[in-house]
């Protein structure tokens, strides 16, 4: 520890320590964003030491306040706070900022650094995560806090704080999420907006001149303006007023200065995304009253002051634990359900409740089968909650018997996201990160592009979110190429750690949902048909439970096959038709249903070779989408029936026929590949 420069109060020393640690770490890494941490240091200090309910000794306790740094480029602000308040980061970790294997990567990563609530970086995503966390808090509170309880048994009662900047405000995803949050009246959601008016290209005046205050007031937010983002008392009064608001979310508009204290770079774009430089750092430290030549300086008393401030959080948790003990005695059934939801554990009843569709009288669209399975599971799994981007009747994502999640009834499990796919993706992430819920969200597959960044982050954070993507191919028909996905399956399969499943029929759809619910460390995308598909008779064909292997033999020949047909989704039944015709031509054929590349690729090589024998070179892959990627399964001797252009407006069956998705075309292609 170093001596504290004379004449500076402890509050000022603490704020400046955040600034100097940020400057020094970024300079040492020769990479990073010093401006925002320096400008937000005062607000962060006030929030973390005077208001935030947290306990570094138990970072995951359920009723802690959540803190989201949406502008993840300002990560050194968060790392400084985590180090100073005792979350396990060391000064060496701060010095290792942005280095290989460090606990302090360039942008905060959930699961990598203790105390980081979500992975942020793509601007606006953190805002939606915070909205999702606030929604989860309200839902759980409505389920578990006894109504009109006068004995203080509210076991869910915490705030979600987020910090965002001008870049977040410019992103459309923020507008979507803020609009929904205002509609829902999420009063325990508090946003501290870093109004520093600087972006990478310069003053925000070049592109961003709207009145943010009026915009958020129109969204039904309380807006509080802090004219001096370094005035601790003014910041404190604003946060206090936001906490006391009970009807709407709050935006605290902080007028700050990027790189505050830097004599040559304050209020300039130069401070946004590059180190200040060693000489400028010395000048800045001198202006702040710090020791100019000291690096990574933590003055005497600062660390103790920060860590003493967290004592009230430890006391809050201790009080909450006692409250929970009393709750268990007074409300044993609710307490048991609480424990199950927090632990993510379900009894076996949900699996037994899933339909098997063996008694189906005719073809069923997999989107319809999905809705049936969802409702069966939701009846046994109270943590399932979700909805659609204004497409629930088409996506079949409505939980029957449950009310809507609305301001007057947060217990509802049907979320009306509105036409907000982008925000829906980020909100699902926040709900899942909060813990206790299994969120799902649906839209048409072609609109998955709007959600891509959020899906990618869900995979990066290993969050087991379930995506219901329907209208999965050109069979959508008359709506035409704007609504007919072609490249989307391939695009989703390219995301690491996302499991993509395109079931062939209703029975595989049930198996796909079973896998998705059981998955605890990866998101799952269910790709479902609009059109009705034949239900495969599992008394004549292998069990759909083999979907867990990613691919399995659905129909086989005696001996070594002459040709292998492999397909996913709606093309499986067409391939079975083609196989019947090939058999009549004395061609030995194997049909492989391949609903999930990701699951198949994880199987042992021996299994993969059993399904796709290396000796059989004649292979045909059939999928109504971009062929890219199937080459690794068809090999050099095979071919792919796919679509490399956009679709067309016509009845779905006509479109499929004209693109070659017929049994006759598969037969002709298979004969050529087999040399017959």
XYZ file of C-alpha atoms in Angstrom:
676
model
C 0.000 0.000 0.000
C 1.070 3.582 -0.611
C 0.622 6.705 1.458
C -2.440 8.745 0.791
C -1.628 12.174 -0.653
C -2.369 14.797 1.953
C -5.494 16.895 1.766
C -7.775 14.522 -0.126
C -10.831 12.995 1.523
C -11.277 9.234 1.480
C -14.216 9.438 -0.967
C -12.103 11.377 -3.446
C -9.217 8.980 -2.966
C -11.469 6.002 -3.669
C -12.884 7.547 -6.846
C -9.429 8.500 -8.080
C -8.092 5.020 -7.336
C -10.650 3.590 -9.762
C -9.414 6.077 -12.341
C -5.712 5.480 -11.825
C -6.012 1.685 -11.769
C -7.935 1.885 -15.039
C -5.394 4.202 -16.645
C -2.428 2.128 -15.528
C -3.869 -1.250 -16.532
C -4.805 -0.008 -19.990
C -1.440 1.640 -20.470
C 0.414 -1.517 -19.425
C -1.679 -3.586 -21.846
C -1.268 -0.896 -24.509
C -4.897 -1.583 -25.280
C -8.262 -0.615 -23.889
C -10.748 2.159 -23.191
C -9.753 4.489 -20.322
C -12.230 7.316 -20.909
C -15.450 5.733 -19.677
C -14.006 4.255 -16.448
C -12.552 7.646 -15.578
C -15.799 9.485 -16.273
C -18.005 6.959 -14.478
C -15.748 6.394 -11.476
C -17.710 8.665 -9.139
C -21.100 7.164 -9.988
C -19.736 3.628 -9.737
C -18.177 4.379 -6.365
C -21.432 5.755 -4.957
C -23.490 2.853 -6.298
C -21.152 0.097 -5.134
C -20.377 1.455 -1.680
C -23.672 3.078 -0.677
C -26.476 1.238 -2.448
C -25.582 -2.039 -4.161
C -26.758 -5.008 -2.093
C -23.994 -7.537 -2.652
C -21.649 -9.800 -0.747
C -18.254 -10.554 -2.308
C -17.905 -13.524 0.046
C -20.898 -15.145 -1.659
C -21.242 -13.554 -5.101
C -24.133 -15.804 -6.144
C -26.599 -15.393 -3.290
C -30.044 -15.234 -4.783
C -31.373 -11.921 -3.482
C -28.340 -9.795 -4.349
C -28.750 -6.743 -6.531
C -27.601 -7.288 -10.102
C -25.117 -4.951 -11.761
C -24.677 -4.886 -15.535
C -21.987 -2.868 -17.281
C -23.564 -2.683 -20.715
C -20.639 -0.796 -22.233
C -18.278 -3.718 -21.790
C -15.388 -1.758 -23.289
C -15.285 0.043 -19.910
C -14.325 -3.258 -18.286
C -11.528 -1.755 -16.198
C -14.191 0.135 -14.260
C -15.759 -3.176 -13.270
C -12.461 -4.946 -12.628
C -11.326 -2.100 -10.381
C -14.547 -2.367 -8.391
C -14.289 -6.147 -8.128
C -10.700 -5.912 -6.891
C -11.356 -3.094 -4.450
C -14.492 -4.636 -2.937
C -12.944 -8.089 -2.519
C -14.276 -10.411 -5.221
C -11.040 -12.337 -5.463
C -9.249 -10.327 -8.126
C -5.729 -9.337 -7.140
C -3.600 -6.388 -8.118
C -1.639 -8.783 -10.311
C -4.883 -9.601 -12.142
C -5.365 -5.879 -12.764
C -1.813 -5.661 -14.065
C -2.556 -8.610 -16.376
C -5.439 -6.811 -18.086
C -6.199 -8.154 -21.574
C -3.445 -10.774 -21.428
C -3.634 -14.448 -22.336
C -5.238 -16.492 -19.563
C -5.927 -13.510 -17.308
C -9.048 -13.027 -15.216
C -9.408 -9.564 -16.707
C -10.209 -9.979 -20.416
C -10.880 -7.003 -22.668
C -14.643 -7.207 -22.145
C -16.302 -8.775 -19.080
C -17.089 -12.465 -19.475
C -19.677 -14.279 -17.384
C -18.279 -17.403 -15.735
C -14.716 -16.273 -16.292
C -14.409 -13.550 -13.661
C -16.184 -13.803 -10.315
C -18.687 -11.004 -9.873
C -19.360 -10.478 -13.577
C -23.108 -10.971 -14.083
C -23.116 -11.139 -17.881
C -20.845 -11.033 -20.905
C -21.018 -7.584 -22.479
C -19.369 -5.899 -25.414
C -21.822 -5.637 -28.299
C -23.539 -2.403 -27.330
C -27.136 -2.572 -26.193
C -26.972 -6.258 -25.260
C -26.285 -5.460 -21.616
C -29.324 -3.199 -21.505
C -31.543 -6.064 -22.652
C -29.869 -8.432 -20.193
C -30.714 -6.038 -17.372
C -34.333 -5.839 -18.536
C -34.469 -9.648 -18.538
C -33.003 -9.810 -15.032
C -35.559 -7.291 -13.785
C -38.358 -9.308 -15.408
C -37.085 -12.482 -13.742
C -37.005 -10.736 -10.361
C -40.610 -9.563 -10.720
C -41.796 -13.008 -11.874
C -40.093 -14.850 -9.018
C -41.308 -12.262 -6.512
C -44.884 -12.767 -7.691
C -44.537 -16.525 -7.302
C -42.806 -16.701 -3.951
C -43.485 -13.542 -1.964
C -46.715 -14.251 -0.054
C -49.472 -11.861 -1.146
C -50.333 -9.152 1.349
C -47.860 -10.725 3.731
C -47.335 -8.630 6.819
C -44.602 -10.783 8.323
C -41.789 -9.743 5.993
C -41.415 -12.997 4.094
C -40.446 -11.358 0.785
C -37.573 -13.607 -0.229
C -37.287 -11.948 -3.653
C -36.683 -8.224 -3.386
C -33.706 -6.806 -5.231
C -32.834 -4.191 -7.818
C -31.136 -4.480 -11.186
C -28.677 -1.680 -11.899
C -27.051 -1.123 -15.252
C -24.615 1.395 -16.660
C -24.783 2.327 -20.307
C -23.481 5.043 -22.601
C -24.258 6.936 -25.759
C -23.331 3.949 -27.913
C -25.902 1.794 -26.133
C -28.468 4.520 -26.604
C -27.845 4.609 -30.345
C -28.335 0.878 -30.808
C -31.856 -0.095 -31.802
C -31.895 -3.021 -29.383
C -31.867 -0.548 -26.491
C -34.970 1.169 -27.793
C -36.783 -2.139 -28.110
C -35.883 -3.223 -24.583
C -36.555 0.162 -22.974
C -39.973 0.327 -24.609
C -40.935 -3.072 -23.227
C -39.495 -2.298 -19.779
C -41.551 0.876 -19.579
C -44.693 -0.941 -20.698
C -44.123 -3.542 -17.995
C -43.429 -0.948 -15.297
C -40.213 -2.596 -14.123
C -39.658 -0.230 -11.203
C -36.733 -2.203 -9.789
C -34.730 -1.561 -12.960
C -32.371 1.418 -12.683
C -30.148 2.639 -15.501
C -27.212 5.005 -14.984
C -26.645 6.648 -18.353
C -23.133 7.949 -19.023
C -23.978 11.108 -20.945
C -20.412 12.056 -21.931
C -21.355 12.991 -25.517
C -18.290 11.363 -27.069
C -18.057 8.320 -29.332
C -15.190 6.817 -31.315
C -15.621 9.237 -34.215
C -15.870 12.354 -32.066
C -18.682 14.384 -30.558
C -22.035 12.603 -30.627
C -23.417 15.756 -32.270
C -22.350 14.325 -35.613
C -24.960 11.548 -35.387
C -26.934 11.670 -32.149
C -28.890 14.816 -31.302
C -32.159 13.402 -29.999
C -33.560 14.306 -26.581
C -32.954 11.119 -24.599
C -34.938 12.469 -21.658
C -38.093 12.933 -23.697
C -37.583 9.599 -25.399
C -37.421 7.675 -22.125
C -40.267 9.631 -20.602
C -42.299 8.547 -23.619
C -41.288 4.962 -22.825
C -42.839 5.455 -19.352
C -39.534 5.759 -17.492
C -38.753 8.097 -14.633
C -35.851 10.290 -15.779
C -33.556 11.939 -13.226
C -30.844 14.324 -14.387
C -27.525 14.660 -12.566
C -25.838 17.755 -13.913
C -22.455 16.979 -12.377
C -21.397 13.346 -12.732
C -18.678 13.910 -10.122
C -20.968 15.241 -7.397
C -21.286 12.304 -5.021
C -24.222 13.724 -3.094
C -26.158 14.543 -6.253
C -25.544 11.024 -7.567
C -26.582 9.556 -4.228
C -29.851 11.507 -4.142
C -30.643 10.378 -7.699
C -30.083 6.686 -6.956
C -32.135 6.978 -3.784
C -35.009 8.542 -5.743
C -34.803 5.791 -8.354
C -34.981 3.078 -5.701
C -38.046 4.712 -4.160
C -39.920 4.780 -7.499
C -42.522 1.998 -7.474
C -44.343 2.399 -10.778
C -41.779 2.622 -13.565
C -38.098 1.993 -14.367
C -35.651 4.843 -13.816
C -33.026 6.437 -16.027
C -30.397 8.512 -14.230
C -28.860 10.784 -16.843
C -25.334 11.562 -15.626
C -23.546 14.462 -17.306
C -20.010 13.145 -17.226
C -16.684 13.899 -18.859
C -14.822 11.166 -20.683
C -11.276 10.797 -19.275
C -12.074 13.175 -16.436
C -8.921 14.808 -15.087
C -6.820 14.383 -18.212
C -5.558 17.880 -19.106
C -5.232 17.142 -22.825
C -7.682 14.308 -23.532
C -10.725 14.970 -21.356
C -13.857 15.346 -23.503
C -12.092 14.043 -26.620
C -12.480 10.925 -28.728
C -8.766 10.232 -28.222
C -9.595 8.924 -24.740
C -12.257 6.498 -25.878
C -10.390 3.504 -27.236
C -6.659 3.974 -26.683
C -4.264 4.352 -23.735
C -3.684 7.924 -22.606
C 0.089 7.627 -22.863
C 2.594 7.575 -20.032
C 3.193 11.329 -19.939
C -0.511 12.159 -20.072
C -1.170 9.710 -17.249
C 1.400 11.486 -15.074
C -0.199 14.829 -15.836
C -3.650 13.403 -15.101
C -2.582 11.954 -11.780
C -1.109 15.299 -10.814
C -4.386 17.025 -11.721
C -6.299 14.522 -9.602
C -3.996 15.014 -6.634
C -2.482 11.542 -6.963
C 1.156 10.465 -6.971
C 2.283 11.025 -10.609
C 5.091 8.476 -10.656
C 3.265 5.676 -8.829
C 1.683 2.917 -10.918
C -1.175 0.749 -9.697
C -1.288 2.844 -6.567
C -3.846 1.967 -3.895
C -3.397 4.622 -1.187
C -3.510 3.661 2.458
C -7.047 3.270 3.718
C -8.704 2.974 0.307
C -8.877 -0.813 0.221
C -10.195 -0.968 3.784
C -12.825 1.646 2.993
C -14.073 -0.255 -0.035
C -14.147 -3.593 1.729
C -15.767 -2.220 4.854
C -18.552 -0.884 2.660
C -19.526 -4.434 1.700
C -20.197 -5.407 5.313
C -23.796 -4.261 4.993
C -24.168 -6.655 2.067
C -22.947 -9.550 4.211
C -25.409 -8.485 6.897
C -28.204 -8.316 4.312
C -27.460 -11.866 3.216
C -27.359 -13.092 6.802
C -30.743 -11.479 7.394
C -32.055 -13.032 4.173
C -30.859 -16.493 5.222
C -32.757 -16.164 8.485
C -35.785 -14.987 6.536
C -35.529 -18.012 4.255
C -35.358 -20.362 7.251
C -38.556 -18.861 8.646
C -40.129 -18.989 5.188
C -39.416 -22.712 4.910
C -41.291 -23.352 8.135
C -44.299 -21.198 7.284
C -44.512 -21.998 3.565
C -42.939 -25.460 3.121
C -44.451 -26.200 -0.300
C -43.410 -22.849 -1.748
C -39.967 -23.285 -0.199
C -39.563 -26.675 -1.857
C -40.552 -25.255 -5.229
C -38.170 -22.333 -4.685
C -35.300 -24.701 -4.008
C -36.088 -26.773 -7.107
C -36.241 -23.753 -9.375
C -33.065 -22.217 -7.995
C -31.227 -25.528 -8.395
C -32.675 -26.138 -11.863
C -33.941 -29.547 -10.787
C -37.184 -31.117 -11.946
C -38.808 -34.377 -10.961
C -39.329 -37.092 -13.545
C -42.985 -36.260 -14.097
C -42.304 -33.792 -16.906
C -40.590 -36.394 -19.066
C -43.364 -38.906 -18.589
C -45.888 -36.234 -19.556
C -44.397 -35.662 -23.010
C -46.591 -36.949 -25.856
C -45.225 -39.638 -28.165
C -47.685 -38.985 -31.022
C -48.024 -42.710 -31.687
C -51.783 -42.373 -31.946
C -51.675 -39.558 -34.515
C -54.370 -39.879 -37.167
C -52.607 -37.827 -39.791
C -49.672 -35.538 -40.570
C -48.693 -32.832 -38.058
C -46.611 -29.701 -38.560
C -43.623 -29.850 -36.241
C -44.471 -26.332 -35.014
C -47.848 -27.709 -33.853
C -46.222 -30.740 -32.275
C -43.823 -28.378 -30.525
C -46.718 -26.437 -29.009
C -48.220 -29.655 -27.692
C -44.915 -30.735 -26.168
C -44.280 -27.308 -24.668
C -47.617 -27.322 -22.887
C -47.107 -30.847 -21.592
C -43.705 -29.897 -20.196
C -44.851 -26.539 -18.832
C -47.538 -28.296 -16.820
C -44.809 -30.055 -14.860
C -41.952 -27.511 -15.017
C -42.991 -24.209 -13.398
C -39.744 -22.504 -14.406
C -40.571 -22.645 -18.139
C -41.465 -19.116 -19.209
C -41.332 -17.335 -22.527
C -43.177 -16.207 -25.572
C -42.774 -14.907 -29.063
C -42.048 -11.759 -31.007
C -45.744 -11.217 -31.766
C -46.013 -14.631 -33.424
C -47.282 -16.935 -30.672
C -50.281 -18.186 -32.693
C -47.909 -19.192 -35.515
C -45.007 -20.365 -33.373
C -47.279 -22.266 -30.986
C -45.357 -20.818 -28.050
C -48.334 -20.031 -25.803
C -48.645 -21.800 -22.444
C -52.301 -22.660 -22.058
C -53.881 -21.832 -18.726
C -51.284 -19.257 -17.782
C -51.932 -15.521 -17.861
C -49.750 -13.033 -19.675
C -46.703 -11.547 -17.951
C -47.917 -7.976 -17.515
C -47.543 -5.051 -15.148
C -50.632 -6.094 -13.198
C -49.697 -9.777 -13.124
C -46.022 -10.671 -13.155
C -46.865 -14.287 -12.336
C -47.867 -14.921 -15.957
C -45.627 -17.206 -17.977
C -46.612 -15.914 -21.422
C -44.396 -12.984 -22.353
C -45.634 -10.662 -25.062
C -42.330 -9.437 -26.481
C -44.018 -7.529 -29.295
C -42.269 -7.204 -32.647
C -38.884 -7.004 -30.932
C -36.819 -10.056 -31.922
C -33.506 -8.339 -31.196
C -34.499 -7.350 -27.669
C -36.190 -10.704 -27.070
C -32.886 -12.507 -27.582
C -31.052 -10.316 -25.069
C -33.915 -10.398 -22.564
C -33.931 -14.204 -22.652
C -30.227 -14.099 -21.785
C -30.888 -11.852 -18.796
C -33.732 -14.007 -17.523
C -31.609 -17.124 -17.758
C -28.589 -15.470 -16.130
C -30.746 -14.346 -13.227
C -31.200 -18.003 -12.271
C -34.359 -19.886 -11.454
C -36.039 -19.752 -14.864
C -35.869 -21.701 -18.137
C -36.796 -19.118 -20.764
C -37.792 -19.805 -24.351
C -38.512 -17.502 -27.244
C -39.978 -17.955 -30.693
C -40.089 -16.335 -34.103
C -39.869 -17.340 -37.760
C -36.505 -18.848 -38.691
C -35.887 -16.113 -41.254
C -35.943 -13.546 -38.424
C -33.296 -15.372 -36.400
C -30.893 -12.924 -38.020
C -32.333 -10.179 -35.830
C -31.386 -12.241 -32.769
C -28.004 -13.489 -33.900
C -25.799 -11.420 -31.595
C -27.885 -12.416 -28.563
C -27.873 -16.094 -29.576
C -24.110 -15.940 -29.990
C -23.740 -14.475 -26.495
C -26.047 -17.139 -25.034
C -23.749 -19.780 -26.510
C -20.651 -17.940 -25.277
C -22.134 -17.810 -21.755
C -23.390 -21.440 -21.869
C -26.967 -20.410 -21.121
C -29.555 -23.175 -21.776
C -32.101 -21.017 -23.583
C -34.570 -22.670 -25.949
C -35.267 -21.006 -29.291
C -38.365 -22.003 -31.249
C -37.780 -21.142 -34.906
C -40.679 -22.063 -37.168
C -41.518 -21.705 -40.873
C -38.202 -23.356 -41.540
C -37.846 -23.473 -45.339
C -39.069 -22.351 -48.744
C -42.159 -24.429 -47.976
C -43.419 -21.250 -46.304
C -44.732 -20.648 -49.795
C -46.727 -17.633 -50.856
C -44.999 -15.111 -48.559
C -42.038 -15.415 -50.878
C -38.264 -15.083 -50.519
C -38.369 -12.390 -47.817
C -39.924 -14.948 -45.483
C -38.325 -18.127 -46.810
C -35.125 -19.041 -44.933
C -32.363 -20.471 -47.085
C -29.020 -19.732 -45.429
C -30.305 -19.578 -41.855
C -29.781 -23.194 -40.834
C -26.173 -23.043 -41.950
C -25.749 -19.698 -40.245
C -26.978 -21.017 -36.909
C -24.875 -24.165 -37.190
C -21.805 -21.963 -37.466
C -22.252 -20.633 -33.902
C -20.050 -22.631 -31.486
C -21.866 -24.345 -28.612
C -25.339 -23.811 -30.067
C -27.215 -27.075 -30.570
C -29.402 -26.882 -33.672
C -32.116 -29.534 -34.056
C -34.388 -29.867 -37.081
C -36.781 -32.722 -36.306
C -38.284 -34.868 -39.063
C -41.721 -35.277 -37.542
C -43.781 -34.929 -34.370
C -42.015 -37.810 -32.618
C -38.589 -36.277 -33.196
C -39.991 -32.920 -32.065
C -40.840 -34.406 -28.674
C -37.338 -35.866 -28.477
C -35.859 -32.507 -29.454
C -37.718 -30.737 -26.632
C -36.585 -33.460 -24.231
C -32.988 -32.798 -25.177
C -33.407 -29.021 -24.938
C -34.902 -29.187 -21.449
C -32.217 -31.565 -20.230
C -29.448 -29.392 -21.621
C -27.939 -27.311 -18.829
C -24.923 -25.690 -20.450
C -25.871 -24.884 -24.047
C -28.682 -23.097 -25.846
C -30.819 -25.115 -28.239
C -32.455 -23.965 -31.469
C -35.475 -25.986 -32.564
C -36.095 -25.634 -36.314
C -39.724 -26.423 -37.079
C -41.962 -26.705 -40.104
C -44.998 -24.656 -41.004
C -46.431 -27.418 -43.192
C -47.787 -30.712 -41.945
C -45.399 -33.666 -42.067
C -46.159 -37.411 -41.929
C -45.745 -38.903 -38.462
C -43.244 -41.734 -38.719
C -44.668 -44.955 -37.307
C -42.204 -45.862 -34.590
C -43.593 -49.373 -34.363
C -42.126 -49.880 -37.830
C -39.101 -47.605 -37.552
C -36.479 -47.007 -34.826
C -37.296 -44.900 -31.773
C -37.144 -41.132 -32.097
C -35.116 -41.115 -28.874
C -32.134 -41.864 -31.101
C -32.276 -38.159 -31.945
C -29.928 -37.772 -28.967
C -27.202 -39.197 -31.202
C -27.702 -36.455 -33.762
C -28.173 -38.960 -36.588
C -29.457 -42.496 -36.797
C -30.435 -45.128 -39.345
C -34.141 -44.845 -40.023
C -34.376 -47.374 -42.849
C -31.704 -49.877 -43.804
C -30.911 -52.459 -46.445
C -29.760 -56.020 -46.091
C -26.002 -55.922 -46.229
C -23.936 -52.979 -47.347
C -26.060 -50.225 -48.897
C -25.434 -49.064 -52.458
C -26.355 -45.525 -51.494
C -27.045 -43.561 -48.324
C -29.745 -40.913 -48.220
C -29.395 -38.468 -45.343
C -31.781 -35.656 -44.526
C -33.220 -33.445 -41.805
C -36.675 -32.081 -41.101
C -39.339 -32.247 -43.772
C -36.962 -33.840 -46.257
C -36.717 -37.058 -44.227
C -40.187 -38.241 -45.198
C -39.470 -37.406 -48.857
C -36.274 -39.449 -48.608
C -38.263 -42.402 -47.258
C -40.538 -42.155 -50.302
C -37.482 -42.104 -52.531
C -36.046 -45.134 -50.748
C -39.179 -47.164 -51.531
C -38.760 -46.372 -55.218
C -35.046 -47.204 -55.157
C -35.714 -50.569 -53.545
C -38.064 -51.358 -56.419
C -35.128 -50.677 -58.739
C -33.019 -53.198 -56.799
C -30.922 -50.504 -55.160
C -29.826 -51.224 -51.596
C -30.513 -47.978 -49.748
C -30.039 -46.633 -46.250
C -31.967 -43.596 -44.985
C -30.379 -41.598 -42.197
C -32.315 -39.015 -40.246
C -29.836 -36.303 -39.233
C -31.680 -33.765 -37.058
C -28.563 -32.327 -35.393
C -25.043 -32.015 -36.723
C -23.760 -30.843 -33.358
C -25.002 -33.921 -31.502
C -23.764 -36.271 -34.220
C -20.315 -34.687 -34.329
C -19.893 -35.363 -30.602
C -20.520 -39.068 -30.968
C -17.585 -41.520 -30.915
C -15.990 -42.126 -34.278
C -17.083 -45.759 -34.159
C -20.727 -44.690 -34.010
C -20.290 -42.168 -36.797
C -18.663 -44.813 -38.980
C -21.516 -47.190 -38.185
C -24.104 -44.689 -39.384
C -22.059 -43.488 -42.361
C -19.744 -46.396 -43.294
C -16.554 -44.981 -44.836
C -16.665 -47.673 -47.514
C -19.978 -46.370 -48.865
C -19.052 -43.377 -50.994
C -22.401 -42.955 -52.736
C -24.241 -40.519 -50.502
C -26.984 -37.960 -51.045
C -27.810 -35.249 -48.525
C -31.255 -33.674 -48.837
C -32.142 -30.408 -47.096
C -34.197 -27.418 -48.210
C -31.488 -24.921 -47.436
C -27.955 -23.866 -48.243
C -25.846 -26.960 -49.067
C -22.761 -25.553 -47.349
C -21.496 -27.874 -44.637
C -23.056 -31.112 -45.796
C -19.818 -31.912 -47.647
C -18.265 -33.297 -44.481
C -20.966 -35.989 -44.444
C -21.380 -36.677 -48.160
C -17.653 -36.809 -48.859
C -16.029 -36.593 -52.278
C -18.248 -39.280 -53.763
C -21.561 -37.824 -52.684
C -23.801 -34.943 -53.643
C -26.216 -32.524 -52.025
C -29.736 -31.542 -52.963
C -30.075 -28.074 -51.492
C -30.849 -24.461 -52.344
C -28.203 -21.880 -53.217
C -30.549 -19.115 -54.309
C -33.421 -17.231 -52.702
C -36.879 -18.764 -52.797
C -39.990 -17.737 -54.721
C -43.590 -16.784 -54.074
C -45.900 -19.718 -54.801
C -47.686 -22.443 -52.852
C -45.196 -24.280 -50.666
C -45.530 -27.624 -52.409
C -44.928 -25.945 -55.756
C -41.802 -24.208 -54.497
C -40.407 -27.461 -53.096
C -41.105 -29.281 -56.347
C -39.430 -26.650 -58.482
C -36.337 -26.735 -56.272
C -36.079 -30.497 -56.680
C -37.396 -31.697 -53.344
C -39.349 -34.612 -54.722
C -38.927 -38.349 -54.328
C -38.339 -38.713 -58.081
C -35.484 -36.188 -58.099
C -33.881 -37.861 -55.096
C -34.132 -41.214 -56.880
C -32.564 -39.841 -60.049
C -29.753 -38.211 -58.069
C -29.117 -41.348 -56.009
C -28.881 -43.507 -59.136
C -26.293 -41.183 -60.640
C -24.225 -41.126 -57.463
C -24.419 -44.915 -57.184
C -23.395 -45.297 -60.829
C -26.586 -47.069 -61.755
